[in-house]
């Protein structure tokens, strides 16, 4: 008999309240495993899907992009890599449905199906709530930085220490957000010089992630200051982890006035229409990562980086609840705004 499962359901489009109730347990198939969820992280995408009614057509639905837990079932195709009892993180999603339409891959439930390659073992001594800050950030940053349809940068080496300097520079705006922080780490370990833009009080964190320099996003002279710093550098483009009108405009001006590639990778649907000054904006939303070698390479790198302590679990987690009943409160807190932290609920 399958184990019982419960989920925090979104009962209808734009419903203001998630409802906790039973959900079907779904066994794994090829290249999949199932975890008993112990921690979930909350992302802006969760709040946007709930409040704006984006992306989903079928309700009730289960949301959630980041999950960490203990493996309870493994398909034979993954038996050489994972075993029952392993502690793992994985990229969850509400945009993919299991056979019959089940939201088996979404995070806000007690048992989640995770699909390879987007799974990594958690090292001993690293708590679930710390490790769970990474999955969506890693996937989003990788799709913006390394996919051929976006910036097309070189990915970090799967094994070993961070790569030697490439003498090329990447600009990252929103460097302390989840997707921005992962982008800083990925690019720095791939050998790029990273220049971050973030709130002044978070500059130490950005440099700890691997950035060479950081500028204050609220400074009226930030565009001029960044342009001055980039003079004479080979700029490989920019990654806008915020992707609001003001940040996209600033990015376009900076790249227009600097040498190198005139391309911004953004995370917001429709950002392409905000391009100006001859700078092109692309988003990761149309990237076919399923047909790319990037996810496999990045998640192999992530597993090694976690095991060898070459990655930092940032932004720092803040546990704001325990149990699926607290997921809605966490989503509401995120919607009010957070800085340099990621909200987590223990399950």
Short mmCIF file of C-alpha atoms in Angstrom, two decimals:
data_model
loop_
_atom_site.label_atom_id
_atom_site.label_comp_id
_atom_site.label_asym_id
_atom_site.label_seq_id
_atom_site.Cartn_x
_atom_site.Cartn_y
_atom_site.Cartn_z
CA UNK A 1 0.00 0.00 0.00
CA UNK A 2 1.43 3.43 -0.91
CA UNK A 3 2.18 5.80 1.95
CA UNK A 4 -0.31 8.58 2.71
CA UNK A 5 0.38 11.96 1.15
CA UNK A 6 -0.88 15.48 1.85
CA UNK A 7 -0.39 18.71 -0.07
CA UNK A 8 -0.98 22.43 0.22
CA UNK A 9 -3.46 22.77 -2.65
CA UNK A 10 -4.25 25.92 -4.60
CA UNK A 11 -7.98 25.21 -4.98
CA UNK A 12 -8.76 27.63 -7.80
CA UNK A 13 -7.13 30.24 -10.01
CA UNK A 14 -5.96 33.22 -7.91
CA UNK A 15 -7.36 31.73 -4.72
CA UNK A 16 -5.83 33.67 -1.77
CA UNK A 17 -5.48 30.60 0.44
CA UNK A 18 -3.77 27.24 0.05
CA UNK A 19 -5.72 24.35 1.55
CA UNK A 20 -3.99 21.33 3.13
CA UNK A 21 -5.68 18.05 2.28
CA UNK A 22 -4.83 14.52 1.01
CA UNK A 23 -3.04 14.11 -2.31
CA UNK A 24 -2.24 11.03 -4.39
CA UNK A 25 1.08 9.30 -3.82
CA UNK A 26 2.88 8.81 -7.12
CA UNK A 27 5.61 6.16 -7.49
CA UNK A 28 8.74 6.92 -9.52
CA UNK A 29 9.33 5.82 -13.08
CA UNK A 30 12.49 5.90 -15.22
CA UNK A 31 15.12 8.37 -13.94
CA UNK A 32 12.98 9.33 -10.95
CA UNK A 33 12.87 8.91 -7.19
CA UNK A 34 10.46 9.95 -4.44
CA UNK A 35 11.37 11.88 -1.29
CA UNK A 36 9.62 12.37 2.00
CA UNK A 37 9.80 16.13 2.04
CA UNK A 38 11.51 17.75 5.02
CA UNK A 39 11.92 21.35 3.79
CA UNK A 40 10.58 23.55 1.02
CA UNK A 41 11.73 27.02 -0.01
CA UNK A 42 9.43 29.78 -1.20
CA UNK A 43 10.10 31.63 -4.45
CA UNK A 44 8.63 34.69 -6.18
CA UNK A 45 7.27 32.33 -8.83
CA UNK A 46 5.04 30.70 -6.22
CA UNK A 47 3.54 34.03 -5.22
CA UNK A 48 3.13 35.13 -8.84
CA UNK A 49 1.38 31.94 -9.92
CA UNK A 50 -1.01 32.18 -6.98
CA UNK A 51 -1.83 35.87 -7.08
CA UNK A 52 -1.71 36.52 -10.84
CA UNK A 53 -3.03 33.20 -12.08
CA UNK A 54 -0.06 32.66 -14.38
CA UNK A 55 1.00 29.52 -16.25
CA UNK A 56 -1.52 26.99 -14.87
CA UNK A 57 -4.82 25.96 -16.40
CA UNK A 58 -5.92 23.03 -14.27
CA UNK A 59 -7.04 23.37 -10.66
CA UNK A 60 -6.78 22.40 -7.89
CA UNK A 61 -3.01 22.59 -8.26
CA UNK A 62 0.11 22.13 -6.16
CA UNK A 63 2.89 24.73 -6.32
CA UNK A 64 6.52 24.73 -5.18
CA UNK A 65 9.93 24.75 -6.89
CA UNK A 66 12.47 23.80 -4.17
CA UNK A 67 12.36 20.57 -2.15
CA UNK A 68 14.69 18.71 0.18
CA UNK A 69 14.04 15.40 1.86
CA UNK A 70 14.83 11.75 2.42
CA UNK A 71 14.60 9.25 -0.42
CA UNK A 72 11.83 6.71 0.16
CA UNK A 73 11.52 5.11 -3.30
CA UNK A 74 13.95 4.80 -6.20
CA UNK A 75 13.30 3.59 -9.73
CA UNK A 76 15.79 0.87 -10.75
CA UNK A 77 17.22 3.21 -13.39
CA UNK A 78 18.73 5.34 -10.58
CA UNK A 79 19.59 2.51 -8.17
CA UNK A 80 23.33 2.79 -8.89
CA UNK A 81 23.31 6.43 -7.76
CA UNK A 82 20.64 6.81 -5.07
CA UNK A 83 19.29 4.62 -2.29
CA UNK A 84 16.44 4.75 0.17
CA UNK A 85 17.57 6.89 3.10
CA UNK A 86 19.72 9.31 1.06
CA UNK A 87 19.24 12.99 1.86
CA UNK A 88 18.79 15.01 -1.34
CA UNK A 89 17.68 18.29 -2.82
CA UNK A 90 15.88 18.54 -6.12
CA UNK A 91 14.26 20.93 -8.55
CA UNK A 92 10.48 20.64 -8.25
CA UNK A 93 7.88 22.11 -10.60
CA UNK A 94 4.15 22.62 -11.01
CA UNK A 95 4.55 23.03 -14.77
CA UNK A 96 5.11 19.33 -15.46
CA UNK A 97 2.39 16.77 -14.76
CA UNK A 98 2.72 13.06 -14.11
CA UNK A 99 0.71 10.46 -16.04
CA UNK A 100 -2.97 11.13 -15.44
CA UNK A 101 -2.39 14.78 -14.60
CA UNK A 102 -1.04 14.48 -11.05
CA UNK A 103 1.02 17.38 -9.69
CA UNK A 104 3.59 14.83 -8.52
CA UNK A 105 6.63 17.00 -9.21
CA UNK A 106 5.49 20.06 -7.20
CA UNK A 107 7.18 20.76 -3.87
CA UNK A 108 4.37 21.72 -1.50
CA UNK A 109 3.48 18.15 -0.50
CA UNK A 110 4.78 15.44 1.78
CA UNK A 111 6.00 13.14 -1.01
CA UNK A 112 7.57 14.65 -4.13
CA UNK A 113 8.75 12.93 -7.30
CA UNK A 114 12.17 14.26 -8.34
CA UNK A 115 13.57 13.67 -11.81
CA UNK A 116 17.22 13.30 -12.79
CA UNK A 117 19.43 15.07 -13.49
CA UNK A 118 18.09 17.79 -11.15
CA UNK A 119 18.88 15.90 -7.93
CA UNK A 120 21.92 16.19 -5.64
CA UNK A 121 22.90 14.51 -2.39
CA UNK A 122 23.10 16.66 0.73
CA UNK A 123 26.41 16.27 2.60
CA UNK A 124 26.38 15.08 6.18
CA UNK A 125 26.10 18.01 8.56
CA UNK A 126 24.19 20.25 6.15
CA UNK A 127 20.57 20.62 7.33
CA UNK A 128 17.66 20.33 4.93
CA UNK A 129 16.67 23.97 5.45
CA UNK A 130 20.11 25.12 4.36
CA UNK A 131 20.43 22.95 1.27
CA UNK A 132 16.92 23.68 -0.01
CA UNK A 133 17.79 27.27 -0.96
CA UNK A 134 19.66 26.08 -4.06
CA UNK A 135 17.61 24.13 -6.67
CA UNK A 136 15.53 26.80 -8.42
CA UNK A 137 18.33 29.34 -8.14
CA UNK A 138 20.80 26.95 -9.76
CA UNK A 139 18.43 26.00 -12.58
CA UNK A 140 17.41 29.58 -13.34
CA UNK A 141 20.95 30.93 -13.26
CA UNK A 142 22.26 28.07 -15.40
CA UNK A 143 19.57 28.59 -18.03
CA UNK A 144 20.40 32.29 -18.22
CA UNK A 145 24.17 31.96 -18.21
CA UNK A 146 25.04 28.78 -20.12
CA UNK A 147 22.27 27.99 -22.60
CA UNK A 148 23.08 28.75 -26.23
CA UNK A 149 19.84 30.75 -26.51
CA UNK A 150 20.85 33.07 -23.67
CA UNK A 151 24.38 34.22 -22.78
CA UNK A 152 26.05 30.99 -23.90
CA UNK A 153 28.89 31.20 -21.37
CA UNK A 154 31.21 28.35 -20.47
CA UNK A 155 29.98 26.29 -17.52
CA UNK A 156 32.23 25.45 -14.56
CA UNK A 157 34.26 22.25 -14.69
CA UNK A 158 32.28 19.32 -13.34
CA UNK A 159 35.15 18.22 -11.11
CA UNK A 160 37.88 20.07 -9.26
CA UNK A 161 38.54 23.59 -8.10
CA UNK A 162 37.08 26.75 -9.67
CA UNK A 163 38.44 27.38 -13.15
CA UNK A 164 41.25 29.81 -13.92
CA UNK A 165 40.35 33.36 -14.87
CA UNK A 166 39.05 33.86 -18.42
CA UNK A 167 39.77 37.60 -18.29
CA UNK A 168 36.12 38.23 -19.13
CA UNK A 169 33.54 40.05 -17.04
CA UNK A 170 29.86 39.39 -16.31
CA UNK A 171 27.52 41.94 -14.73
CA UNK A 172 24.85 40.58 -12.33
CA UNK A 173 22.04 42.84 -11.10
CA UNK A 174 20.16 41.50 -8.07
CA UNK A 175 23.17 39.55 -6.85
CA UNK A 176 21.69 38.71 -3.44
CA UNK A 177 18.42 37.23 -4.70
CA UNK A 178 18.29 33.44 -4.87
CA UNK A 179 18.73 33.29 -8.64
CA UNK A 180 21.28 36.12 -8.56
CA UNK A 181 23.42 34.58 -5.82
CA UNK A 182 23.53 31.26 -7.66
CA UNK A 183 24.48 33.12 -10.83
CA UNK A 184 27.39 34.84 -9.08
CA UNK A 185 28.70 31.53 -7.77
CA UNK A 186 28.30 29.67 -11.06
CA UNK A 187 29.95 32.40 -13.15
CA UNK A 188 32.82 32.97 -10.70
CA UNK A 189 33.58 29.25 -10.52
CA UNK A 190 33.50 29.08 -14.32
CA UNK A 191 36.36 31.59 -14.35
CA UNK A 192 34.52 34.84 -15.09
CA UNK A 193 35.06 38.06 -13.22
CA UNK A 194 31.70 38.95 -11.71
CA UNK A 195 30.53 42.49 -10.99
CA UNK A 196 27.46 42.58 -8.76
CA UNK A 197 24.77 45.16 -8.11
CA UNK A 198 22.90 44.90 -4.80
CA UNK A 199 21.97 46.83 -1.68
CA UNK A 200 25.02 48.27 0.05
CA UNK A 201 24.44 46.33 3.26
CA UNK A 202 24.74 43.07 1.29
CA UNK A 203 27.98 43.79 -0.56
CA UNK A 204 30.04 41.57 1.73
CA UNK A 205 27.78 38.64 0.89
CA UNK A 206 28.12 39.26 -2.86
CA UNK A 207 31.92 39.33 -2.64
CA UNK A 208 31.87 36.17 -0.51
CA UNK A 209 30.00 34.49 -3.35
CA UNK A 210 32.90 35.28 -5.69
CA UNK A 211 32.25 38.77 -7.09
CA UNK A 212 35.25 41.04 -7.61
CA UNK A 213 33.28 44.23 -7.09
CA UNK A 214 29.80 45.29 -6.05
CA UNK A 215 27.84 48.50 -6.55
CA UNK A 216 24.90 49.97 -4.66
CA UNK A 217 21.64 49.61 -6.55
CA UNK A 218 20.15 52.65 -4.81
CA UNK A 219 23.04 54.97 -5.65
CA UNK A 220 21.99 57.63 -8.15
CA UNK A 221 25.39 57.29 -9.83
CA UNK A 222 25.35 53.48 -10.06
CA UNK A 223 25.22 53.37 -13.86
CA UNK A 224 28.14 55.78 -14.25
CA UNK A 225 30.13 53.95 -11.55
CA UNK A 226 29.66 50.55 -13.17
CA UNK A 227 30.51 51.91 -16.62
CA UNK A 228 33.71 53.41 -15.23
CA UNK A 229 34.68 50.10 -13.62
CA UNK A 230 34.05 48.17 -16.84
CA UNK A 231 36.23 50.38 -19.02
CA UNK A 232 38.81 48.30 -20.83
CA UNK A 233 37.21 45.00 -19.80
CA UNK A 234 35.86 42.29 -22.08
CA UNK A 235 32.22 42.21 -20.97
CA UNK A 236 30.41 38.97 -21.89
CA UNK A 237 26.96 40.38 -21.19
CA UNK A 238 24.71 40.86 -18.19
CA UNK A 239 22.35 38.77 -16.07
CA UNK A 240 19.37 40.61 -14.60
CA UNK A 241 18.04 38.53 -11.70
CA UNK A 242 15.42 41.21 -10.93
CA UNK A 243 14.23 42.12 -14.44
CA UNK A 244 12.09 45.14 -13.60
CA UNK A 245 11.80 48.09 -15.98
CA UNK A 246 14.34 50.17 -14.06
CA UNK A 247 16.96 47.42 -13.84
CA UNK A 248 16.59 46.43 -17.48
CA UNK A 249 16.94 50.05 -18.56
CA UNK A 250 20.06 50.47 -16.43
CA UNK A 251 21.56 47.25 -17.79
CA UNK A 252 21.00 48.36 -21.38
CA UNK A 253 22.65 51.71 -20.73
CA UNK A 254 25.65 50.10 -19.02
CA UNK A 255 26.24 47.63 -21.86
CA UNK A 256 25.71 50.33 -24.49
CA UNK A 257 28.46 52.40 -22.88
CA UNK A 258 30.83 49.47 -22.32
CA UNK A 259 32.86 47.19 -24.56
CA UNK A 260 31.80 43.63 -25.27
CA UNK A 261 28.55 41.74 -25.83
CA UNK A 262 25.33 43.77 -25.93
CA UNK A 263 23.06 41.12 -24.43
CA UNK A 264 21.07 40.88 -21.19
CA UNK A 265 19.68 37.57 -19.92
CA UNK A 266 16.51 38.24 -17.91
CA UNK A 267 14.10 36.17 -15.82
CA UNK A 268 10.81 38.02 -16.37
CA UNK A 269 8.33 37.11 -19.14
CA UNK A 270 8.12 39.86 -21.72
CA UNK A 271 11.44 41.43 -20.79
CA UNK A 272 12.52 41.29 -24.43
CA UNK A 273 10.22 44.22 -25.18
CA UNK A 274 12.17 46.41 -22.73
CA UNK A 275 15.36 46.35 -24.81
CA UNK A 276 16.89 49.74 -25.65
CA UNK A 277 20.07 51.43 -26.92
CA UNK A 278 20.78 48.60 -29.36
CA UNK A 279 21.16 46.07 -26.55
CA UNK A 280 19.22 42.83 -26.91
CA UNK A 281 17.34 41.24 -24.01
CA UNK A 282 16.59 37.52 -23.94
CA UNK A 283 14.81 35.45 -21.29
CA UNK A 284 15.30 31.91 -20.09
CA UNK A 285 11.60 31.07 -20.34
CA UNK A 286 11.73 29.72 -23.86
CA UNK A 287 14.95 27.79 -23.37
CA UNK A 288 14.61 24.05 -24.05
CA UNK A 289 16.72 22.78 -21.18
CA UNK A 290 15.31 19.26 -21.60
CA UNK A 291 17.16 18.94 -24.88
CA UNK A 292 20.37 20.49 -23.57
CA UNK A 293 23.42 19.05 -21.85
CA UNK A 294 23.50 22.04 -19.49
CA UNK A 295 21.26 20.62 -16.71
CA UNK A 296 23.17 17.36 -16.45
CA UNK A 297 26.50 19.13 -16.38
CA UNK A 298 25.40 21.72 -13.81
CA UNK A 299 23.80 19.21 -11.44
CA UNK A 300 26.89 16.97 -11.62
CA UNK A 301 28.92 20.05 -10.78
CA UNK A 302 26.54 20.94 -7.96
CA UNK A 303 26.76 17.48 -6.38
CA UNK A 304 30.55 17.69 -6.38
CA UNK A 305 30.60 21.29 -5.21
CA UNK A 306 28.35 20.43 -2.27
CA UNK A 307 30.40 17.36 -1.33
CA UNK A 308 33.67 19.30 -1.54
CA UNK A 309 32.31 22.46 0.13
CA UNK A 310 32.88 24.58 -2.96
CA UNK A 311 29.45 26.20 -2.86
CA UNK A 312 27.74 28.41 -0.32
CA UNK A 313 24.10 27.96 0.66
CA UNK A 314 23.06 31.53 0.03
CA UNK A 315 20.95 33.58 0.35
CA UNK A 316 20.68 32.36 3.93
CA UNK A 317 17.53 30.44 4.85
CA UNK A 318 15.02 31.84 7.30
CA UNK A 319 12.67 29.18 8.65
CA UNK A 320 9.24 30.78 8.98
CA UNK A 321 7.04 27.78 9.67
CA UNK A 322 6.67 24.07 10.27
CA UNK A 323 4.12 22.01 8.41
CA UNK A 324 2.27 22.48 5.14
CA UNK A 325 -0.23 24.66 6.96
CA UNK A 326 2.46 27.36 7.20
CA UNK A 327 3.28 27.48 3.48
CA UNK A 328 0.62 30.12 2.76
CA UNK A 329 1.95 32.38 5.50
CA UNK A 330 5.43 32.04 4.02
CA UNK A 331 4.18 32.95 0.53
CA UNK A 332 2.43 36.00 1.99
CA UNK A 333 5.63 37.06 3.78
CA UNK A 334 7.62 36.75 0.57
CA UNK A 335 5.08 38.88 -1.29
CA UNK A 336 5.75 41.69 1.18
CA UNK A 337 9.44 41.65 0.23
CA UNK A 338 12.61 40.05 1.57
CA UNK A 339 16.29 40.88 1.10
CA UNK A 340 19.32 38.58 1.07
CA UNK A 341 17.43 35.62 2.53
CA UNK A 342 15.20 32.78 1.40
CA UNK A 343 12.07 31.79 3.29
CA UNK A 344 11.83 28.10 4.20
CA UNK A 345 9.11 25.94 5.72
CA UNK A 346 9.92 22.63 7.42
CA UNK A 347 7.56 19.81 6.49
#
